[in-house]
Tab-separated table of C-alpha atoms and ligand atoms in Angstrom:
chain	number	residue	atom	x	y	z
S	26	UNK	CA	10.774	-0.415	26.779
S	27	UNK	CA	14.433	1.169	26.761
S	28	UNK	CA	16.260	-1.993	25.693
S	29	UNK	CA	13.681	-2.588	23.071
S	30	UNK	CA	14.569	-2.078	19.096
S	31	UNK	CA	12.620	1.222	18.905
S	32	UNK	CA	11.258	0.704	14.740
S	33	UNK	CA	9.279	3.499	13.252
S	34	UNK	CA	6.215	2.440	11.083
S	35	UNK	CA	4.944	5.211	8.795
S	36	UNK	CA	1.564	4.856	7.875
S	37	UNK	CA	0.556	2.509	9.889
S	38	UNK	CA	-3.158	3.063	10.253
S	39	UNK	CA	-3.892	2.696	6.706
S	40	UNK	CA	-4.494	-0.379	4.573
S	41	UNK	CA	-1.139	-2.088	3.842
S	42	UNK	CA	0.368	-0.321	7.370
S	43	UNK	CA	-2.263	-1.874	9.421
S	44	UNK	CA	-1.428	-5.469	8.571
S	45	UNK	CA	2.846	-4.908	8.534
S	46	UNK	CA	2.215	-3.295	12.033
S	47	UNK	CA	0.236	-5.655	13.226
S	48	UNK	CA	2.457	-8.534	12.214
S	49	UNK	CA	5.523	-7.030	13.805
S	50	UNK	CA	3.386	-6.133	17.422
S	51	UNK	CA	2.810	-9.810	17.150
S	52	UNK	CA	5.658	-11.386	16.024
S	53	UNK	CA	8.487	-9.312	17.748
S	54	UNK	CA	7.451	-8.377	21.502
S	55	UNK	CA	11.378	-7.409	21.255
S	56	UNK	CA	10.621	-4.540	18.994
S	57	UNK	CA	8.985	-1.353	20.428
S	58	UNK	CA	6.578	-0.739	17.644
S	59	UNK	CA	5.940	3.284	16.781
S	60	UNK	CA	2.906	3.805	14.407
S	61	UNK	CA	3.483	6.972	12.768
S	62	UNK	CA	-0.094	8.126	10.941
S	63	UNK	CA	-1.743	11.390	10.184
S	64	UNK	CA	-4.896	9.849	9.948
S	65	UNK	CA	-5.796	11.326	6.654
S	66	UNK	CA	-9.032	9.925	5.094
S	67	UNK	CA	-7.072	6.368	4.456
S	68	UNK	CA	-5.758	6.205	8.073
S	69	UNK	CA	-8.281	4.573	10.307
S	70	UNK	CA	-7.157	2.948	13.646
S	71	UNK	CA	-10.284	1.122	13.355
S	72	UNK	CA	-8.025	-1.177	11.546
S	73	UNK	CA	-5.715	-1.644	14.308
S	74	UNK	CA	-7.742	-2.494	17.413
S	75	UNK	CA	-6.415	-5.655	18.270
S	76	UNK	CA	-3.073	-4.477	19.146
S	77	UNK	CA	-3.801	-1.107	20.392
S	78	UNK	CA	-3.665	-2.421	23.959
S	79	UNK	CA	-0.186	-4.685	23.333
S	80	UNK	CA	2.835	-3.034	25.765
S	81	UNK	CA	4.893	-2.748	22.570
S	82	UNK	CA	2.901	-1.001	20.666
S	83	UNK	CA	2.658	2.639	20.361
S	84	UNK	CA	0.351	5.275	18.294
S	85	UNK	CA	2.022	8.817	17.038
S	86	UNK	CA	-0.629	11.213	15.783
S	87	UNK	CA	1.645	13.136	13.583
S	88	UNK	CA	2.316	14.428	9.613
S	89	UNK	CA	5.754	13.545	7.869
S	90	UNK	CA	5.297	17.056	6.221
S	91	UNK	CA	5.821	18.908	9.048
S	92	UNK	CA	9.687	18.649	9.709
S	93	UNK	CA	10.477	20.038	12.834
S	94	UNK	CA	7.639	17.592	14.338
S	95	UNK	CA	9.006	14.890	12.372
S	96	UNK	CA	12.927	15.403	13.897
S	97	UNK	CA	11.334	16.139	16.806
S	98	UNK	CA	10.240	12.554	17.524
S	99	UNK	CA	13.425	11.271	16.480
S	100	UNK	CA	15.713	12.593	18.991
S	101	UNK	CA	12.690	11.702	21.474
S	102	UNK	CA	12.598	8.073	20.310
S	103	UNK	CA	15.568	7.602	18.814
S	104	UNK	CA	14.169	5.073	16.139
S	105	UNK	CA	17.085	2.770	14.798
S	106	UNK	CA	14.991	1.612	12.056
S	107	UNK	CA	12.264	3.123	9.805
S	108	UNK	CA	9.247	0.723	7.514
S	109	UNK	CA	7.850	4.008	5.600
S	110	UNK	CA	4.533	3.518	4.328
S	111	UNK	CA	2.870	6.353	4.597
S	112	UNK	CA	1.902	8.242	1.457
S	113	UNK	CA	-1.140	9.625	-1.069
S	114	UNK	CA	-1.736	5.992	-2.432
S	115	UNK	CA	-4.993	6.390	-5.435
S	116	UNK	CA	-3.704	7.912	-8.661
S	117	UNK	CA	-7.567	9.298	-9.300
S	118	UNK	CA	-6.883	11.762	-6.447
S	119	UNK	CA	-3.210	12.596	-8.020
S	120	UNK	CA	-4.741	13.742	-11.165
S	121	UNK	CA	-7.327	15.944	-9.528
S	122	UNK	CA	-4.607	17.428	-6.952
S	123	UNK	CA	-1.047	16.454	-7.994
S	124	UNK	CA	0.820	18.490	-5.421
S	125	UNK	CA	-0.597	17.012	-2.794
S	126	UNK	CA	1.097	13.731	-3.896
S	127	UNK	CA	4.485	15.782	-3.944
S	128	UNK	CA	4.045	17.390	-0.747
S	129	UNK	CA	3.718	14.085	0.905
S	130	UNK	CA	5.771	11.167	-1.235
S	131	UNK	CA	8.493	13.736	-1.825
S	132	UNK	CA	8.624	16.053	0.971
S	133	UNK	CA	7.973	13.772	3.622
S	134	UNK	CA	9.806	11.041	2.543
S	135	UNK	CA	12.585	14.011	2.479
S	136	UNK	CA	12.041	14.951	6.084
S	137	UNK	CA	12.352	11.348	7.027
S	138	UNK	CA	15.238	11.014	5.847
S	139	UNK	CA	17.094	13.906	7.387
S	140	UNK	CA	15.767	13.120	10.519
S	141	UNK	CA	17.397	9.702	10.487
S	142	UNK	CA	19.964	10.682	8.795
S	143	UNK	CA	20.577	13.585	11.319
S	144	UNK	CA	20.228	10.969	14.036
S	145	UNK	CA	22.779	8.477	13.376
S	146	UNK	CA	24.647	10.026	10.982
S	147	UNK	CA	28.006	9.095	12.953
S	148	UNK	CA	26.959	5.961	13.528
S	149	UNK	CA	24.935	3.992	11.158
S	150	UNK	CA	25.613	0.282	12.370
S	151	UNK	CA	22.300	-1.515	12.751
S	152	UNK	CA	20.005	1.054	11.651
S	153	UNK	CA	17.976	0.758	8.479
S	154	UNK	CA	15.595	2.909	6.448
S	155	UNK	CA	13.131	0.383	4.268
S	156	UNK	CA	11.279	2.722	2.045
S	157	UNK	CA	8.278	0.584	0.641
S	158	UNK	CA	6.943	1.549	-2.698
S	159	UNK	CA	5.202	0.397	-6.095
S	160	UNK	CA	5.759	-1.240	-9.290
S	161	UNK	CA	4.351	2.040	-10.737
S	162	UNK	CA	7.582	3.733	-11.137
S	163	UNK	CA	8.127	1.629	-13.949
S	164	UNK	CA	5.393	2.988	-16.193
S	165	UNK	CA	3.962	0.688	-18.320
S	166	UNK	CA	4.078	-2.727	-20.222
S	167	UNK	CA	3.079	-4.041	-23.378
S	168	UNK	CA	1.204	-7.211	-23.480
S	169	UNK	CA	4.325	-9.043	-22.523
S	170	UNK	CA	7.407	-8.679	-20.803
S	171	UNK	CA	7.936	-8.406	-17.049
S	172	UNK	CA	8.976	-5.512	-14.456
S	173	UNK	CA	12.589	-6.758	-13.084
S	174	UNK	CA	14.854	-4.705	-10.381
S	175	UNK	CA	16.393	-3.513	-13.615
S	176	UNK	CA	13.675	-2.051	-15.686
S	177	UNK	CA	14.289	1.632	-16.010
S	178	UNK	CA	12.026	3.853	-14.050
S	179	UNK	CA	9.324	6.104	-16.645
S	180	UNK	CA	6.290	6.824	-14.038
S	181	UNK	CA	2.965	7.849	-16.088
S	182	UNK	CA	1.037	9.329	-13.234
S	183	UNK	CA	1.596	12.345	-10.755
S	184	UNK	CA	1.261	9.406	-8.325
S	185	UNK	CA	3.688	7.320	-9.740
S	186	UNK	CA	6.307	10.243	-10.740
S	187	UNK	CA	6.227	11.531	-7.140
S	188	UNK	CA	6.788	7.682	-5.809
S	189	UNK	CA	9.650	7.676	-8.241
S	190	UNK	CA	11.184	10.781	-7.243
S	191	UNK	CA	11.468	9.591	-3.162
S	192	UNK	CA	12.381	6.232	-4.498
S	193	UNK	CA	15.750	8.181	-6.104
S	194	UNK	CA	16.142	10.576	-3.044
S	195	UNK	CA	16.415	7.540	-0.884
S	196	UNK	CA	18.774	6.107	-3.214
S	197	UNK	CA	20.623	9.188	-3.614
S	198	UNK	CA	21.222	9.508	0.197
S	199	UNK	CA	22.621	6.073	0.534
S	200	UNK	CA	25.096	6.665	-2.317
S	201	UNK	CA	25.624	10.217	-0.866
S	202	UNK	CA	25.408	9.934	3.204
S	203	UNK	CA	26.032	6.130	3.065
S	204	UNK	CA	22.544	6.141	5.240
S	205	UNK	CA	21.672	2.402	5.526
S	206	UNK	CA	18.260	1.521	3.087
S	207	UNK	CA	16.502	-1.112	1.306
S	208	UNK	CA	13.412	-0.400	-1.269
S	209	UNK	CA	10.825	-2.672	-2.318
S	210	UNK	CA	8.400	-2.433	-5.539
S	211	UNK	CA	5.395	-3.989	-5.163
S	212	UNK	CA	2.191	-5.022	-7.817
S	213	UNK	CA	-1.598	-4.304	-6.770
S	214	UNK	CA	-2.423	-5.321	-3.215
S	215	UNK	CA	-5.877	-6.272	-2.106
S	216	UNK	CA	-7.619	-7.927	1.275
S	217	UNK	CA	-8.952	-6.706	4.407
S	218	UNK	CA	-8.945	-3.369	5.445
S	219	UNK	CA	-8.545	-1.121	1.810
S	220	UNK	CA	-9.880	1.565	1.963
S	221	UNK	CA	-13.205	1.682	-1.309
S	222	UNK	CA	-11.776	3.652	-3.882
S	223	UNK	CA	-9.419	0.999	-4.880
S	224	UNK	CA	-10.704	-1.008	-7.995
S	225	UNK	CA	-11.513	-4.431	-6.043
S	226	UNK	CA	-13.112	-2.667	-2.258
S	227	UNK	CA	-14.889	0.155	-4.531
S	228	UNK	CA	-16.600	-2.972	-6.413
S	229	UNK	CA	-17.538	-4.858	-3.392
S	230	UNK	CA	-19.067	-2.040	-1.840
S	231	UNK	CA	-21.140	-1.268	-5.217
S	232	UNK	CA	-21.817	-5.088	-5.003
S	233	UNK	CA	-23.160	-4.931	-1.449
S	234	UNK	CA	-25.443	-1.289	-2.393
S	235	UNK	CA	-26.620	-2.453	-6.100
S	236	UNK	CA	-25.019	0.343	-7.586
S	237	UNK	CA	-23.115	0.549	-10.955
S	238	UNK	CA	-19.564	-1.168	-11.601
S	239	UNK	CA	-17.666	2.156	-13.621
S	240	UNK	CA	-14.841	-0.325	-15.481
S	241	UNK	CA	-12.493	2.810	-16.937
S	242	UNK	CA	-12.113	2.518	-20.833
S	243	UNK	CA	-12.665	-0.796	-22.246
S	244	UNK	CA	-12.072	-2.546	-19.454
S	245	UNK	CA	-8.671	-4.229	-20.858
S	246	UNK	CA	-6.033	-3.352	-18.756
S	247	UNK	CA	-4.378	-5.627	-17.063
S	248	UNK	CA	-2.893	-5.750	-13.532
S	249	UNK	CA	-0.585	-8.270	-10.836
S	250	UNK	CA	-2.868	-8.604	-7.632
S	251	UNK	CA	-0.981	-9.769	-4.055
S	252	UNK	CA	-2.970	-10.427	-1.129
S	253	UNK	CA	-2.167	-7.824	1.740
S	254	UNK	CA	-0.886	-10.131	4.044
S	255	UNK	CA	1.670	-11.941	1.873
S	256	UNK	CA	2.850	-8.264	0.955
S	257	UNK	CA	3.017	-8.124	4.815
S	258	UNK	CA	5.192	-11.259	5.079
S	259	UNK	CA	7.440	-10.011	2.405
S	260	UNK	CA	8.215	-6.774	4.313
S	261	UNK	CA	8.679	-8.623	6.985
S	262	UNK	CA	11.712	-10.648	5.693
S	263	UNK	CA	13.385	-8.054	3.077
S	264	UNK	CA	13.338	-5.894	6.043
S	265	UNK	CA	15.073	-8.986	8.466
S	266	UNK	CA	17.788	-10.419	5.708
S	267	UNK	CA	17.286	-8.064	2.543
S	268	UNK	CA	20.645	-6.867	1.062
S	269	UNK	CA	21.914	-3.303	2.103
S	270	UNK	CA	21.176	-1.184	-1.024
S	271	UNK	CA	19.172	-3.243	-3.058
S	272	UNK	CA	15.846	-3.133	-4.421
S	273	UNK	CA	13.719	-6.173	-4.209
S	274	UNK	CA	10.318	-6.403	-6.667
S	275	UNK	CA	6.939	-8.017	-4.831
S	276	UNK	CA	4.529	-9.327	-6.564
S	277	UNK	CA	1.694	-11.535	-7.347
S	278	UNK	CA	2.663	-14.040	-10.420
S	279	UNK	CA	-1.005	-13.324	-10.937
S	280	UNK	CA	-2.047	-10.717	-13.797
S	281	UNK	CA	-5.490	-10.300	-14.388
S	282	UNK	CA	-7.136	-8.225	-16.932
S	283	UNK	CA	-9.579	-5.683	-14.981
S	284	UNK	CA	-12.812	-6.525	-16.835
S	285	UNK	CA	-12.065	-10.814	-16.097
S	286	UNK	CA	-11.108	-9.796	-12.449
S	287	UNK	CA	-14.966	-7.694	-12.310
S	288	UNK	CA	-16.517	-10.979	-13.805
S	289	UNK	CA	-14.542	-12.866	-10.894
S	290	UNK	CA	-15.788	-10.936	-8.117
S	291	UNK	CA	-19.191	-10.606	-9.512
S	292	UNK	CA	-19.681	-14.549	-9.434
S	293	UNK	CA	-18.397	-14.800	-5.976
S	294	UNK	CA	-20.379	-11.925	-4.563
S	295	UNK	CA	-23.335	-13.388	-6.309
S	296	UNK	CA	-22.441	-16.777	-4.421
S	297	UNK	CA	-22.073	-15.147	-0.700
S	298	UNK	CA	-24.677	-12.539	-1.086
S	299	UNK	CA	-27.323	-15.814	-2.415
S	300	UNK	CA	-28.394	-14.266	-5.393
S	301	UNK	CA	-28.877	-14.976	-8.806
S	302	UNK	CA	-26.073	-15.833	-10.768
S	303	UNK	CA	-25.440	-12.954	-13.419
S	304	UNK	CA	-27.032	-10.184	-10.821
S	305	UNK	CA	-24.000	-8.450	-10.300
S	306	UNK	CA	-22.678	-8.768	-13.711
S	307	UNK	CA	-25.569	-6.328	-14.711
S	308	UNK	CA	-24.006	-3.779	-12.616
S	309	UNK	CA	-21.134	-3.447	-14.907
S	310	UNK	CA	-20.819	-0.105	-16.465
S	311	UNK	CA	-18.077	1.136	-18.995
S	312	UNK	CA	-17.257	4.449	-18.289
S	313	UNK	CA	-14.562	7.629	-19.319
S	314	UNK	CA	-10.956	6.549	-19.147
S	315	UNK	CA	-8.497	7.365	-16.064
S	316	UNK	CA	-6.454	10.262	-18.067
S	317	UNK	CA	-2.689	8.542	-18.807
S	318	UNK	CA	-4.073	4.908	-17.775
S	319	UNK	CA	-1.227	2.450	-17.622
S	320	UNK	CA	-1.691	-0.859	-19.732
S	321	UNK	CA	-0.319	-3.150	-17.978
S	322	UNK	CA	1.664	-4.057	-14.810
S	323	UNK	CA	3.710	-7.486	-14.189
S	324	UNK	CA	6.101	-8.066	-11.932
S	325	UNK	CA	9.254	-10.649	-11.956
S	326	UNK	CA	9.344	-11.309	-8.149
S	327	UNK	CA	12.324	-14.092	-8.653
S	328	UNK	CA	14.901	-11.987	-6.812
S	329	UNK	CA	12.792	-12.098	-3.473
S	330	UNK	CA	11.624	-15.628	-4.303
S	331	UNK	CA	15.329	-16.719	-5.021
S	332	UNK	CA	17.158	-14.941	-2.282
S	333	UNK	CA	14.685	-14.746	0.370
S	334	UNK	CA	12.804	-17.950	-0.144
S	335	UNK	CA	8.981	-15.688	-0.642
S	336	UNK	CA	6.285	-16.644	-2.591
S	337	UNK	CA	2.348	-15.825	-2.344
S	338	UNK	CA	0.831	-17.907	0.135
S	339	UNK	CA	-2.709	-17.997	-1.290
S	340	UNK	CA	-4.224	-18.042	-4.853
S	341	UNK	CA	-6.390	-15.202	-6.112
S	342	UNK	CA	-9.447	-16.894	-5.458
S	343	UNK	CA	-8.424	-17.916	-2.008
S	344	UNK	CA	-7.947	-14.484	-1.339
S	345	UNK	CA	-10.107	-12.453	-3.052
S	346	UNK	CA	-13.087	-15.501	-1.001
S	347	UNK	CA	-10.972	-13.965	2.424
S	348	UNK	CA	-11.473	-10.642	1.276
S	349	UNK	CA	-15.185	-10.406	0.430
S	350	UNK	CA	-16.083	-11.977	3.197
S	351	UNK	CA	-14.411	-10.030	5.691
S	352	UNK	CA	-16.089	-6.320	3.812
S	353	UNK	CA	-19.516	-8.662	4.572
S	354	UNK	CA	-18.629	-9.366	8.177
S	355	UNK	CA	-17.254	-5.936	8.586
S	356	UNK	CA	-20.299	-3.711	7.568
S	357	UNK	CA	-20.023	-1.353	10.330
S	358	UNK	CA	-16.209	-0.481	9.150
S	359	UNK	CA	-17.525	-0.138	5.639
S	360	UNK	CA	-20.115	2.120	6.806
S	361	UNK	CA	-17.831	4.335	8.994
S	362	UNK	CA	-15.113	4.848	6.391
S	363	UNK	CA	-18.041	5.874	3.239
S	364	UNK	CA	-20.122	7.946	5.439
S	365	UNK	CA	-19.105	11.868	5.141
S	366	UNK	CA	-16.060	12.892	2.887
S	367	UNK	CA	-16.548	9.842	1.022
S	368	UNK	CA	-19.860	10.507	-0.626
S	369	UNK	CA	-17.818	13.682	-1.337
S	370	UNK	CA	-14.996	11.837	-3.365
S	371	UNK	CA	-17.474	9.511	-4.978
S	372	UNK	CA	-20.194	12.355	-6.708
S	373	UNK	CA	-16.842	14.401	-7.901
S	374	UNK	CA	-15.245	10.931	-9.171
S	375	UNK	CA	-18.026	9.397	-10.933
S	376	UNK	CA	-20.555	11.788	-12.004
W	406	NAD	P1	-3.236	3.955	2.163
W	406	NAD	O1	-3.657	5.143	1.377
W	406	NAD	O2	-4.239	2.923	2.529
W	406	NAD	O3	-2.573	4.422	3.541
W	406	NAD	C1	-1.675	5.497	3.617
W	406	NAD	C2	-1.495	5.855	5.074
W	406	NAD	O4	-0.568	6.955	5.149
W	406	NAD	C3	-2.780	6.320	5.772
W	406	NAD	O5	-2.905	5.717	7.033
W	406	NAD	C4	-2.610	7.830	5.892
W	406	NAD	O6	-3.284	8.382	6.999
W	406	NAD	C5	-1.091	7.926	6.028
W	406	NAD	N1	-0.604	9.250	5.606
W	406	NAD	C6	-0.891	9.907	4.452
W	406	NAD	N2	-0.294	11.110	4.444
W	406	NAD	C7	0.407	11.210	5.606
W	406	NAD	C8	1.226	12.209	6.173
W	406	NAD	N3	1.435	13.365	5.536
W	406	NAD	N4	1.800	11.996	7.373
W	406	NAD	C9	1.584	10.810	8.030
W	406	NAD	N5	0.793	9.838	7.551
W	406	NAD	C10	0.208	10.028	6.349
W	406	NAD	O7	-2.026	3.326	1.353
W	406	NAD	P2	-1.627	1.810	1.112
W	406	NAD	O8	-2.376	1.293	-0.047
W	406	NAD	O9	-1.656	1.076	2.389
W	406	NAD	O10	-0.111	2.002	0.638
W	406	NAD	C11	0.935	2.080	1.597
W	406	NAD	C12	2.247	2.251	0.856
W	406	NAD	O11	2.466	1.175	-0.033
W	406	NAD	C13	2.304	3.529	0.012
W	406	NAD	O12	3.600	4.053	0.114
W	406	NAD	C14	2.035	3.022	-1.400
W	406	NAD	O13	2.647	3.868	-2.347
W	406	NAD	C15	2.659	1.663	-1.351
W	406	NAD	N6	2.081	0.654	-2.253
W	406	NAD	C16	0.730	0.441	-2.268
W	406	NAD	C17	0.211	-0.558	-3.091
W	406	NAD	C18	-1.266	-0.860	-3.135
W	406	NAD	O14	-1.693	-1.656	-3.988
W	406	NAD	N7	-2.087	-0.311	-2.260
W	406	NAD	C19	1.072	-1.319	-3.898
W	406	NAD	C20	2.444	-1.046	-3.857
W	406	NAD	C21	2.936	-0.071	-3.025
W	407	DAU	O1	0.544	-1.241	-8.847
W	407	DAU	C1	0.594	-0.814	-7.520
W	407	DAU	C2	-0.392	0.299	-7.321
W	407	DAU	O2	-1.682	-0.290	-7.375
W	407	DAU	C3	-0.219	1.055	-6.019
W	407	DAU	O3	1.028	1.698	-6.032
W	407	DAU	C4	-1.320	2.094	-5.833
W	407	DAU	O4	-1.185	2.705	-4.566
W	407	DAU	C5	-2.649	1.393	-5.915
W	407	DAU	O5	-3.681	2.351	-5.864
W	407	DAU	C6	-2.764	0.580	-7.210
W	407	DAU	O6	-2.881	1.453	-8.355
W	407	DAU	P1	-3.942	1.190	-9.531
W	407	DAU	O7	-4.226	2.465	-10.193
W	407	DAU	O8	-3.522	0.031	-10.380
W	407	DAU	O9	-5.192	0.689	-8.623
W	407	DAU	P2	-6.755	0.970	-8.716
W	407	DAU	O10	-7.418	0.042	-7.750
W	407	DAU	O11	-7.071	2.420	-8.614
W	407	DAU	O12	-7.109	0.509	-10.186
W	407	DAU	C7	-6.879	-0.831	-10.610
W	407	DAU	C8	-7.334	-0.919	-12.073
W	407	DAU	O13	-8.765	-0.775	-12.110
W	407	DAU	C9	-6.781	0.189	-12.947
W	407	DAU	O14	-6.539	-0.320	-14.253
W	407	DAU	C10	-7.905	1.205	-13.007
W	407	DAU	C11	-9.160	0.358	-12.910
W	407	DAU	N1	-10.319	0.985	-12.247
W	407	DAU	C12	-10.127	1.545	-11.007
W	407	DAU	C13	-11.175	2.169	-10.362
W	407	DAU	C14	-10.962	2.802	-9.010
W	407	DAU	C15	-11.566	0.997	-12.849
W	407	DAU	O15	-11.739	0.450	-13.962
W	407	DAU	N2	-12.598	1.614	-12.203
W	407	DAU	C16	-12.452	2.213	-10.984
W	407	DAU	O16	-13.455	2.775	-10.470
């Protein structure tokens, strides 16, 4: 284990951390893997069973709020290089508790980087912080146009804003510290393992239970959906031969407006579930706006595609077909992670 590349995952137990950790266990047995979680309601090391056992893999139980744990375990495992994940992800729950989304994409981000920065600051050969974040920070678009690397940043939400802010502070340190870092932005992610109170799980699991389908507003917003595991792949190589200081936009080439993407599902769930076509459509129910809702998100991903030779591996359909069927094989996960606090969320949120 000592003369293994000792890489820090943040957020590893949740939905987008799951699959990057997983691919790295599996793909580099010269890595020493550290999954950093605090297991909040989206972690859930359900999701990460089949590596648990794997001799370079490791679990942390601990909160990127709490600095002196934080730069405690980096003088313990001296991590040369950081994939930070972890964060409040849904911008419902940052209108209903905004701080929360500061004291962990701001703060935390914060005490990860003076803990790395701390650690190698005479030395920063080899070492890299990749700070993963979301096409969010650059507000919104009207119904054309595209989100490049250049697009100023104008976040909407107090999800977005606080995402913004640690995408400057880790900016700021490299220009100020020189501390090594990448950022990526990346479009709507869906597959296996999100947690259902994102639009596409939440509508699967209504699906499965007969219950309504709330579509916010009119329905006519329009989004850029990448399957997880592409997203996964794309880490995976900005963090391997992405430039030093340099921001890199992921996305889908695949914009969908929300109320086309419910019609979508609905026919496919109707298909694998063997019921009547236009059963699930019924379900659909328009419902009170999200307060500040962003039009419309697309990404230009032709800097990654150009310099680093990524594109989506599947089409929507391909993956959405992966995705439902793995919330129908997985019904025991589905019922574990919307039992308790979940019914909680949902009577507060919807009713
Ligand atoms: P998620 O909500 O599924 O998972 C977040 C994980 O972070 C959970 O495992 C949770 O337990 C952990 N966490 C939360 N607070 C923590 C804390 N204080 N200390 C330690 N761990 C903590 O999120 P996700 O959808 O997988 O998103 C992961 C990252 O990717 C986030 O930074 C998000 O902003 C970004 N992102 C997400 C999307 C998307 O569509 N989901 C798109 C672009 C970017
Ligand atoms: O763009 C990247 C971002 O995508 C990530 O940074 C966020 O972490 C992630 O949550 C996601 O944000 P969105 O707000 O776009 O995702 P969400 O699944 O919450 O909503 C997608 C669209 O569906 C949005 O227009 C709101 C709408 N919606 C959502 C829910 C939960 C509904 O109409 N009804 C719903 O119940």
């Amino acid at each position: 284990m000592k003369d293994k590349k000792s890489i820090l995952i943040t957020g590893g137990a949740g939905f987008i951390g799951s699959h990057v950790v997983r691919l790295f266990v599996n793909n580099y047995p010269e890595y020493q893997i550290f999954n950093l979680d605090k297991l909040t309601y989206a972690g859930n090391l359900e999701n990460l069973t089949d590596v648990e056992n794997k001799p370079n893999y490791t679990f942390l139980k601990a909160d990127i709020n709490d600095e002196t744990q934080i730069s405690t375990l980096f003088i313990k495992y001296k991590f040369e290089a950081v994939i930070h994940l972890a964060a409040e992800s849904h911008v419902d729950r940052s209108i209903e508790d905004p701080l929360a989304f500061v004291k962990t994409n701001v703060i935390g981000t914060m005490n990860l980087l003076n803990a790395f920065k701390n650690l190698w600051k005479n030395n920063f050969n080899n070492k890299l912080f990749y700070h993963i974040s979301t096409d969010e920070v650059y507000g919104t678009l009207g119904k054309t146009g595209l989100f490049t690397e250049k697009t100023s940043y104008d976040p909407n939400s107090p999800y977005s804003a606080s995402k913004a802010s640690s995408d400057h502070f880790v900016r700021a340190y490299g220009e100020t510290y020189g501390l090594p870092y990448v950022i990526s932005n990346c479009s709507n992610n869906y597959g296996q393992n999100q947690f259902p109170e994102k639009l596409i799980p939440l509508f699967i699991n209504n699906i499965i239970n007969n219950k309504p389908l709330p579509v916010y507003g009119d329905g006519n917003y329009t989004r850029d959906w990448l399957y997880v595991k592409d997203h996964a792949i794309a880490i995976d190589l900005v963090f391997h031969e992405g430039k030093k200081s340099e921001t890199y936009n992921i996305g889908g080439f695949n914009e969908w407006k929300n109320i086309d993407l419910v019609h979508l599902l609905c026919q496919q769930m109707d298909d694998k579930l063997n019921r009547l076509k236009g059963t699930s459509e019924k379900l659909i129910t328009f419902v009170k706006d999200r307060p500040g809702h962003d039009l419309r998100y697309a990404i230009d991903a032709s800097k990654i595609h150009t310099e680093l030779g990524w594109k989506p591996s599947v089409t929507f359909q391909e993956g959405l077909a992966l995705t439902i069927d793995w919330y129908l094989e997985n019904d025991i996960w589905l019922n574990h992670v919307t039992s308790g606090a979940y019914q909680e969320y949902y009577q507060k949120q919807y009713h």
